[in-house]
């Protein structure tokens, strides 16, 4: 038993943490990822992409590594719930803040032009 646990590192997580996850199962409604916790994390489809037409099965594959934001450590079923979108947002904010502090140039892509700064 000790040999089995020797290579395993248990790290506690809490809501708001960003962790690395490895996709272990791809489903129509989301992905299941191993996050090195006592259980696997479920990432629902709406937390994988902002595109409502997004097809999970064709965009994710087993073994793929993702940055995940822990939304809930234990839902009604006892599962960890995570978000790829929130992880990208938080990591992006940190990258922009760091670039600002270091006076670095940040490249981006224009995705929409709106009149007067309002999205009407």
mmCIF file of C-alpha atoms in Angstrom:
data_model
loop_
_atom_site.group_PDB
_atom_site.id
_atom_site.type_symbol
_atom_site.label_atom_id
_atom_site.label_comp_id
_atom_site.label_asym_id
_atom_site.label_seq_id
_atom_site.Cartn_x
_atom_site.Cartn_y
_atom_site.Cartn_z
ATOM 1 C CA UNK A 1 0.000 0.000 0.000
ATOM 2 C CA UNK A 2 2.811 2.431 0.847
ATOM 3 C CA UNK A 3 4.455 1.701 -2.529
ATOM 4 C CA UNK A 4 1.205 2.609 -4.265
ATOM 5 C CA UNK A 5 0.885 5.957 -2.467
ATOM 6 C CA UNK A 6 4.577 6.804 -2.826
ATOM 7 C CA UNK A 7 4.281 8.332 -6.313
ATOM 8 C CA UNK A 8 0.983 10.062 -5.641
ATOM 9 C CA UNK A 9 0.930 13.658 -4.445
ATOM 10 C CA UNK A 10 -2.356 14.794 -2.942
ATOM 11 C CA UNK A 11 -2.805 18.524 -3.102
ATOM 12 C CA UNK A 12 -5.829 20.209 -1.600
ATOM 13 C CA UNK A 13 -7.777 22.545 -3.852
ATOM 14 C CA UNK A 14 -10.326 25.259 -3.242
ATOM 15 C CA UNK A 15 -12.737 27.279 -5.355
ATOM 16 C CA UNK A 16 -10.822 29.934 -7.275
ATOM 17 C CA UNK A 17 -7.659 27.866 -7.767
ATOM 18 C CA UNK A 18 -6.238 27.366 -11.243
ATOM 19 C CA UNK A 19 -4.876 23.864 -11.841
ATOM 20 C CA UNK A 20 -3.590 21.779 -14.738
ATOM 21 C CA UNK A 21 -5.951 19.060 -15.863
ATOM 22 C CA UNK A 22 -5.513 16.173 -18.280
ATOM 23 C CA UNK A 23 -8.605 15.177 -20.259
ATOM 24 C CA UNK A 24 -9.538 11.568 -19.466
ATOM 25 C CA UNK A 25 -12.992 11.464 -21.070
ATOM 26 C CA UNK A 26 -14.717 13.555 -23.748
ATOM 27 C CA UNK A 27 -18.522 13.698 -23.612
ATOM 28 C CA UNK A 28 -21.125 15.623 -25.621
ATOM 29 C CA UNK A 29 -21.907 17.818 -22.613
ATOM 30 C CA UNK A 30 -18.337 18.425 -21.390
ATOM 31 C CA UNK A 31 -15.036 16.835 -20.466
ATOM 32 C CA UNK A 32 -13.735 14.946 -17.439
ATOM 33 C CA UNK A 33 -10.191 15.840 -16.405
ATOM 34 C CA UNK A 34 -7.689 14.367 -13.972
ATOM 35 C CA UNK A 35 -6.508 17.268 -11.794
ATOM 36 C CA UNK A 36 -4.424 15.263 -9.329
ATOM 37 C CA UNK A 37 -7.145 15.497 -6.692
ATOM 38 C CA UNK A 38 -9.074 12.721 -4.955
ATOM 39 C CA UNK A 39 -11.616 12.828 -7.771
ATOM 40 C CA UNK A 40 -11.732 14.020 -11.338
ATOM 41 C CA UNK A 41 -13.121 17.387 -12.410
ATOM 42 C CA UNK A 42 -16.058 17.854 -14.759
ATOM 43 C CA UNK A 43 -15.948 20.808 -17.142
ATOM 44 C CA UNK A 44 -19.415 21.454 -18.617
ATOM 45 C CA UNK A 45 -19.736 22.423 -22.288
ATOM 46 C CA UNK A 46 -20.700 26.023 -21.418
ATOM 47 C CA UNK A 47 -17.428 26.369 -19.460
ATOM 48 C CA UNK A 48 -15.282 25.181 -22.386
ATOM 49 C CA UNK A 49 -16.219 27.802 -24.986
ATOM 50 C CA UNK A 50 -18.291 30.978 -25.308
ATOM 51 C CA UNK A 51 -19.622 29.697 -28.644
ATOM 52 C CA UNK A 52 -23.060 28.084 -28.088
ATOM 53 C CA UNK A 53 -22.584 25.999 -31.284
ATOM 54 C CA UNK A 54 -19.298 24.578 -29.955
ATOM 55 C CA UNK A 55 -18.858 20.820 -30.507
ATOM 56 C CA UNK A 56 -16.994 19.261 -27.588
ATOM 57 C CA UNK A 57 -16.388 15.890 -29.266
ATOM 58 C CA UNK A 58 -14.497 17.380 -32.216
ATOM 59 C CA UNK A 59 -12.503 19.970 -30.231
ATOM 60 C CA UNK A 60 -11.133 17.987 -27.286
ATOM 61 C CA UNK A 61 -9.209 14.735 -27.079
ATOM 62 C CA UNK A 62 -8.143 12.374 -24.310
ATOM 63 C CA UNK A 63 -4.699 13.231 -22.979
ATOM 64 C CA UNK A 64 -4.994 16.940 -23.800
ATOM 65 C CA UNK A 65 -3.797 19.250 -21.012
ATOM 66 C CA UNK A 66 -5.935 22.215 -19.921
ATOM 67 C CA UNK A 67 -5.698 25.089 -17.466
ATOM 68 C CA UNK A 68 -8.813 24.870 -15.280
ATOM 69 C CA UNK A 69 -10.386 27.240 -12.758
ATOM 70 C CA UNK A 70 -12.013 25.410 -9.848
ATOM 71 C CA UNK A 71 -15.620 26.612 -9.646
ATOM 72 C CA UNK A 72 -16.812 24.189 -6.981
ATOM 73 C CA UNK A 73 -14.895 21.568 -5.018
ATOM 74 C CA UNK A 74 -17.964 19.411 -4.480
ATOM 75 C CA UNK A 75 -21.337 19.639 -6.229
ATOM 76 C CA UNK A 76 -24.480 17.614 -5.412
ATOM 77 C CA UNK A 77 -22.885 14.480 -6.919
ATOM 78 C CA UNK A 78 -19.638 15.016 -5.014
ATOM 79 C CA UNK A 79 -17.705 16.037 -8.144
ATOM 80 C CA UNK A 80 -15.302 18.913 -8.705
ATOM 81 C CA UNK A 81 -16.665 21.428 -11.237
ATOM 82 C CA UNK A 82 -14.163 23.448 -13.285
ATOM 83 C CA UNK A 83 -14.086 26.083 -16.032
ATOM 84 C CA UNK A 84 -11.653 26.470 -18.907
ATOM 85 C CA UNK A 85 -13.140 29.891 -19.781
ATOM 86 C CA UNK A 86 -12.592 31.338 -16.293
ATOM 87 C CA UNK A 87 -9.026 29.977 -16.198
ATOM 88 C CA UNK A 88 -8.256 31.680 -19.521
ATOM 89 C CA UNK A 89 -9.795 34.949 -18.284
ATOM 90 C CA UNK A 90 -7.844 34.945 -15.027
ATOM 91 C CA UNK A 91 -4.546 33.948 -16.662
ATOM 92 C CA UNK A 92 -5.110 36.594 -19.363
ATOM 93 C CA UNK A 93 -5.705 39.304 -16.767
ATOM 94 C CA UNK A 94 -2.506 38.311 -14.960
ATOM 95 C CA UNK A 95 -0.561 38.396 -18.247
ATOM 96 C CA UNK A 96 -1.881 41.891 -19.082
ATOM 97 C CA UNK A 97 -1.132 43.214 -15.575
ATOM 98 C CA UNK A 98 2.407 41.825 -15.752
ATOM 99 C CA UNK A 99 2.938 43.352 -19.216
ATOM 100 C CA UNK A 100 1.629 46.708 -17.991
ATOM 101 C CA UNK A 101 3.949 46.712 -14.980
ATOM 102 C CA UNK A 102 6.911 45.748 -17.174
ATOM 103 C CA UNK A 103 5.905 48.212 -19.922
ATOM 104 C CA UNK A 104 5.694 45.394 -22.483
ATOM 105 C CA UNK A 105 3.668 45.377 -25.695
ATOM 106 C CA UNK A 106 0.709 43.003 -25.777
ATOM 107 C CA UNK A 107 -0.653 41.720 -29.084
ATOM 108 C CA UNK A 108 -4.336 41.004 -29.523
ATOM 109 C CA UNK A 109 -6.983 40.351 -32.119
ATOM 110 C CA UNK A 110 -9.918 42.647 -32.871
ATOM 111 C CA UNK A 111 -13.025 40.488 -32.735
ATOM 112 C CA UNK A 112 -15.747 43.136 -32.994
ATOM 113 C CA UNK A 113 -16.103 46.844 -33.664
ATOM 114 C CA UNK A 114 -18.844 48.689 -31.763
ATOM 115 C CA UNK A 115 -20.050 52.274 -32.093
ATOM 116 C CA UNK A 116 -19.227 54.583 -29.165
ATOM 117 C CA UNK A 117 -17.857 51.797 -26.976
ATOM 118 C CA UNK A 118 -21.314 50.334 -26.483
ATOM 119 C CA UNK A 119 -22.314 46.873 -27.619
ATOM 120 C CA UNK A 120 -25.885 47.573 -28.787
#
